Amino acid sequence: MKKNTQKIILSLVLLCSAILLLKEYYKSKSNEKNIVEIGTDDKLFEKGKKLFIRNCTSCHYIGMDKVATAPALGGITKIRKKDWLYNYTRNSYQMFENGDSIAKKIREKDWGLMTSFPNLTNSDLDAIYYFVEKNHELPENKKIRK
């Protein structure tokens, strides 16, 4: 009797494990599908891509996951507030001079201050940040790399 109980318990554990693995597998496929659906035919993505290429690629890697002459940007909107990003993109030097703690930390890490882009509108910056995050989230085979 004891052996049968152990077999039943082991079977239930294996069944539960298989169900959890299948659940995680389908959940990851669902997330992957949602990311791919964003795609590169998205108008905001395309606008951000063009602006990023024109204004940012001389210092930032377009794949968002490697350091170029400036830090990788993937995930930046998750760690910085939008107003801070607007201000820093438009005039990092002024923020540094005014004692912004993040700007100072960036400079302390031997990164140069970012080129100022005062002419970029909020709409332009939103498109750039959207492109940065969506390109960062895309599966490797879908990322914009050039």
PDB file of C-alpha atoms in Angstrom:
ATOM      1  CA  MET A   1       0.000   0.000   0.000  1.00  0.00           C
ATOM      2  CA  LYS A   2       2.789   2.399   0.916  1.00  0.00           C
ATOM      3  CA  LYS A   3       4.499   1.804  -2.452  1.00  0.00           C
ATOM      4  CA  ASN A   4       1.265   2.581  -4.336  1.00  0.00           C
ATOM      5  CA  THR A   5       0.822   5.832  -2.398  1.00  0.00           C
ATOM      6  CA  GLN A   6       4.399   6.856  -3.228  1.00  0.00           C
ATOM      7  CA  LYS A   7       3.796   6.105  -6.918  1.00  0.00           C
ATOM      8  CA  ILE A   8       0.600   8.171  -6.909  1.00  0.00           C
ATOM      9  CA  ILE A   9       2.314  11.091  -5.181  1.00  0.00           C
ATOM     10  CA  LEU A  10       5.268  10.906  -7.574  1.00  0.00           C
ATOM     11  CA  SER A  11       2.893  10.798 -10.549  1.00  0.00           C
ATOM     12  CA  LEU A  12       1.013  13.842  -9.243  1.00  0.00           C
ATOM     13  CA  VAL A  13       4.257  15.759  -8.709  1.00  0.00           C
ATOM     14  CA  LEU A  14       5.406  14.930 -12.252  1.00  0.00           C
ATOM     15  CA  LEU A  15       2.017  15.888 -13.667  1.00  0.00           C
ATOM     16  CA  CYS A  16       2.023  19.225 -11.814  1.00  0.00           C
ATOM     17  CA  SER A  17       5.575  19.905 -12.983  1.00  0.00           C
ATOM     18  CA  ALA A  18       4.620  19.167 -16.578  1.00  0.00           C
ATOM     19  CA  ILE A  19       1.595  21.477 -16.317  1.00  0.00           C
ATOM     20  CA  LEU A  20       3.740  24.297 -14.883  1.00  0.00           C
ATOM     21  CA  LEU A  21       6.347  23.848 -17.615  1.00  0.00           C
ATOM     22  CA  LEU A  22       3.678  23.939 -20.317  1.00  0.00           C
ATOM     23  CA  LYS A  23       2.114  27.014 -18.746  1.00  0.00           C
ATOM     24  CA  GLU A  24       5.485  28.834 -18.753  1.00  0.00           C
ATOM     25  CA  TYR A  25       6.193  27.710 -22.313  1.00  0.00           C
ATOM     26  CA  TYR A  26       2.885  29.058 -23.634  1.00  0.00           C
ATOM     27  CA  LYS A  27       3.219  32.216 -21.572  1.00  0.00           C
ATOM     28  CA  SER A  28       6.648  32.918 -23.118  1.00  0.00           C
ATOM     29  CA  LYS A  29       5.280  32.216 -26.608  1.00  0.00           C
ATOM     30  CA  SER A  30       2.400  34.594 -25.936  1.00  0.00           C
ATOM     31  CA  ASN A  31       4.792  37.359 -24.796  1.00  0.00           C
ATOM     32  CA  GLU A  32       7.048  36.734 -27.787  1.00  0.00           C
ATOM     33  CA  LYS A  33       4.049  37.021 -30.103  1.00  0.00           C
ATOM     34  CA  ASN A  34       3.005  40.327 -28.540  1.00  0.00           C
ATOM     35  CA  ILE A  35       6.499  41.736 -28.924  1.00  0.00           C
ATOM     36  CA  VAL A  36       6.792  40.649 -32.529  1.00  0.00           C
ATOM     37  CA  GLU A  37       3.363  42.123 -33.298  1.00  0.00           C
ATOM     38  CA  ILE A  38       4.743  45.553 -32.356  1.00  0.00           C
ATOM     39  CA  GLY A  39       6.922  45.073 -35.386  1.00  0.00           C
ATOM     40  CA  THR A  40       8.712  47.637 -37.427  1.00  0.00           C
ATOM     41  CA  ASP A  41       5.634  48.729 -39.366  1.00  0.00           C
ATOM     42  CA  ASP A  42       4.484  50.651 -36.292  1.00  0.00           C
ATOM     43  CA  LYS A  43       4.498  54.392 -37.238  1.00  0.00           C
ATOM     44  CA  LEU A  44       5.832  55.583 -33.877  1.00  0.00           C
ATOM     45  CA  PHE A  45       8.554  52.922 -34.026  1.00  0.00           C
ATOM     46  CA  GLU A  46       9.551  54.080 -37.528  1.00  0.00           C
ATOM     47  CA  LYS A  47       9.582  57.747 -36.508  1.00  0.00           C
ATOM     48  CA  GLY A  48      11.704  56.934 -33.461  1.00  0.00           C
ATOM     49  CA  LYS A  49      14.047  54.810 -35.547  1.00  0.00           C
ATOM     50  CA  LYS A  50      14.652  57.627 -38.042  1.00  0.00           C
ATOM     51  CA  LEU A  51      15.216  60.165 -35.276  1.00  0.00           C
ATOM     52  CA  PHE A  52      17.489  57.781 -33.375  1.00  0.00           C
ATOM     53  CA  ILE A  53      19.594  57.099 -36.471  1.00  0.00           C
ATOM     54  CA  ARG A  54      19.846  60.821 -37.245  1.00  0.00           C
ATOM     55  CA  ASN A  55      20.601  62.004 -33.710  1.00  0.00           C
ATOM     56  CA  CYS A  56      21.836  59.178 -31.525  1.00  0.00           C
ATOM     57  CA  THR A  57      23.812  56.518 -33.395  1.00  0.00           C
ATOM     58  CA  SER A  58      27.023  58.490 -33.423  1.00  0.00           C
ATOM     59  CA  CYS A  59      27.271  57.673 -29.701  1.00  0.00           C
ATOM     60  CA  HIS A  60      24.663  55.013 -28.829  1.00  0.00           C
ATOM     61  CA  TYR A  61      24.485  51.504 -30.286  1.00  0.00           C
ATOM     62  CA  ILE A  62      21.181  50.972 -32.120  1.00  0.00           C
ATOM     63  CA  GLY A  63      20.761  47.434 -30.766  1.00  0.00           C
ATOM     64  CA  MET A  64      20.310  49.014 -27.308  1.00  0.00           C
ATOM     65  CA  ASP A  65      22.331  46.292 -25.608  1.00  0.00           C
ATOM     66  CA  LYS A  66      25.974  47.249 -26.156  1.00  0.00           C
ATOM     67  CA  VAL A  67      28.136  50.118 -25.048  1.00  0.00           C
ATOM     68  CA  ALA A  68      29.398  52.306 -27.891  1.00  0.00           C
ATOM     69  CA  THR A  69      30.987  55.645 -27.025  1.00  0.00           C
ATOM     70  CA  ALA A  70      27.966  56.107 -24.762  1.00  0.00           C
ATOM     71  CA  PRO A  71      25.985  53.681 -22.593  1.00  0.00           C
ATOM     72  CA  ALA A  72      23.487  51.141 -23.931  1.00  0.00           C
ATOM     73  CA  LEU A  73      19.984  52.626 -23.730  1.00  0.00           C
ATOM     74  CA  GLY A  74      17.749  49.554 -23.526  1.00  0.00           C
ATOM     75  CA  GLY A  75      15.519  49.844 -20.448  1.00  0.00           C
ATOM     76  CA  ILE A  76      16.320  53.517 -19.836  1.00  0.00           C
ATOM     77  CA  THR A  77      12.658  54.550 -19.580  1.00  0.00           C
ATOM     78  CA  LYS A  78      12.184  52.046 -16.784  1.00  0.00           C
ATOM     79  CA  ILE A  79      14.900  53.607 -14.621  1.00  0.00           C
ATOM     80  CA  ARG A  80      14.528  57.322 -15.474  1.00  0.00           C
ATOM     81  CA  LYS A  81      11.470  59.563 -15.324  1.00  0.00           C
ATOM     82  CA  LYS A  82      10.249  61.029 -18.588  1.00  0.00           C
ATOM     83  CA  ASP A  83      10.842  64.655 -17.517  1.00  0.00           C
ATOM     84  CA  TRP A  84      14.389  63.808 -16.499  1.00  0.00           C
ATOM     85  CA  LEU A  85      15.000  62.145 -19.885  1.00  0.00           C
ATOM     86  CA  TYR A  86      13.585  65.182 -21.716  1.00  0.00           C
ATOM     87  CA  ASN A  87      15.820  67.554 -19.762  1.00  0.00           C
ATOM     88  CA  TYR A  88      18.929  65.408 -20.012  1.00  0.00           C
ATOM     89  CA  THR A  89      18.525  64.834 -23.749  1.00  0.00           C
ATOM     90  CA  ARG A  90      17.998  68.535 -24.333  1.00  0.00           C
ATOM     91  CA  ASN A  91      20.859  69.774 -22.138  1.00  0.00           C
ATOM     92  CA  SER A  92      22.888  67.334 -20.032  1.00  0.00           C
ATOM     93  CA  TYR A  93      25.559  69.967 -19.411  1.00  0.00           C
ATOM     94  CA  GLN A  94      23.085  72.307 -17.716  1.00  0.00           C
ATOM     95  CA  MET A  95      21.790  69.477 -15.558  1.00  0.00           C
ATOM     96  CA  PHE A  96      25.348  68.605 -14.544  1.00  0.00           C
ATOM     97  CA  GLU A  97      26.148  72.252 -13.801  1.00  0.00           C
ATOM     98  CA  ASN A  98      22.949  72.564 -11.746  1.00  0.00           C
ATOM     99  CA  GLY A  99      24.053  69.607  -9.626  1.00  0.00           C
ATOM    100  CA  ASP A 100      21.642  66.930 -10.838  1.00  0.00           C
ATOM    101  CA  SER A 101      22.731  63.837  -8.910  1.00  0.00           C
ATOM    102  CA  ILE A 102      22.234  61.413 -11.819  1.00  0.00           C
ATOM    103  CA  ALA A 103      24.081  63.645 -14.285  1.00  0.00           C
ATOM    104  CA  LYS A 104      26.929  63.886 -11.787  1.00  0.00           C
ATOM    105  CA  LYS A 105      27.050  60.087 -11.322  1.00  0.00           C
ATOM    106  CA  ILE A 106      27.152  59.569 -15.072  1.00  0.00           C
ATOM    107  CA  ARG A 107      30.053  62.008 -15.319  1.00  0.00           C
ATOM    108  CA  GLU A 108      31.830  60.338 -12.378  1.00  0.00           C
ATOM    109  CA  LYS A 109      31.783  57.076 -14.363  1.00  0.00           C
ATOM    110  CA  ASP A 110      33.917  58.871 -16.971  1.00  0.00           C
ATOM    111  CA  TRP A 111      31.113  59.184 -19.487  1.00  0.00           C
ATOM    112  CA  GLY A 112      31.200  62.488 -21.277  1.00  0.00           C
ATOM    113  CA  LEU A 113      28.199  64.752 -21.092  1.00  0.00           C
ATOM    114  CA  MET A 114      25.689  64.053 -23.821  1.00  0.00           C
ATOM    115  CA  THR A 115      25.388  66.306 -26.850  1.00  0.00           C
ATOM    116  CA  SER A 116      22.445  68.656 -26.362  1.00  0.00           C
ATOM    117  CA  PHE A 117      19.375  68.328 -28.564  1.00  0.00           C
ATOM    118  CA  PRO A 118      17.284  71.399 -27.657  1.00  0.00           C
ATOM    119  CA  ASN A 119      15.319  71.309 -30.918  1.00  0.00           C
ATOM    120  CA  LEU A 120      13.774  67.875 -30.363  1.00  0.00           C
ATOM    121  CA  THR A 121      10.108  68.184 -29.403  1.00  0.00           C
ATOM    122  CA  ASN A 122       8.399  66.090 -26.745  1.00  0.00           C
ATOM    123  CA  SER A 123       6.797  64.161 -29.599  1.00  0.00           C
ATOM    124  CA  ASP A 124      10.226  63.515 -31.140  1.00  0.00           C
ATOM    125  CA  LEU A 125      11.661  62.396 -27.815  1.00  0.00           C
ATOM    126  CA  ASP A 126       8.667  60.150 -27.103  1.00  0.00           C
ATOM    127  CA  ALA A 127       9.198  58.478 -30.481  1.00  0.00           C
ATOM    128  CA  ILE A 128      12.911  57.999 -29.775  1.00  0.00           C
ATOM    129  CA  TYR A 129      12.280  56.527 -26.314  1.00  0.00           C
ATOM    130  CA  TYR A 130       9.535  54.288 -27.761  1.00  0.00           C
ATOM    131  CA  PHE A 131      11.941  53.018 -30.419  1.00  0.00           C
ATOM    132  CA  VAL A 132      14.681  52.470 -27.827  1.00  0.00           C
ATOM    133  CA  GLU A 133      12.447  50.308 -25.636  1.00  0.00           C
ATOM    134  CA  LYS A 134      10.640  48.405 -28.372  1.00  0.00           C
ATOM    135  CA  ASN A 135      13.863  47.613 -30.225  1.00  0.00           C
ATOM    136  CA  HIS A 136      15.394  46.508 -26.928  1.00  0.00           C
ATOM    137  CA  GLU A 137      12.404  44.190 -26.271  1.00  0.00           C
ATOM    138  CA  LEU A 138      12.304  42.607 -29.724  1.00  0.00           C
ATOM    139  CA  PRO A 139      13.629  39.064 -30.095  1.00  0.00           C
ATOM    140  CA  GLU A 140      17.226  38.983 -31.348  1.00  0.00           C
ATOM    141  CA  ASN A 141      16.237  38.001 -34.874  1.00  0.00           C
ATOM    142  CA  LYS A 142      13.875  41.012 -35.168  1.00  0.00           C
ATOM    143  CA  LYS A 143      16.055  43.755 -33.606  1.00  0.00           C
ATOM    144  CA  ILE A 144      17.219  46.687 -35.666  1.00  0.00           C
ATOM    145  CA  ARG A 145      21.023  46.422 -35.617  1.00  0.00           C
ATOM    146  CA  LYS A 146      22.109  48.766 -38.390  1.00  0.00           C
TER     147      LYS A 146
END
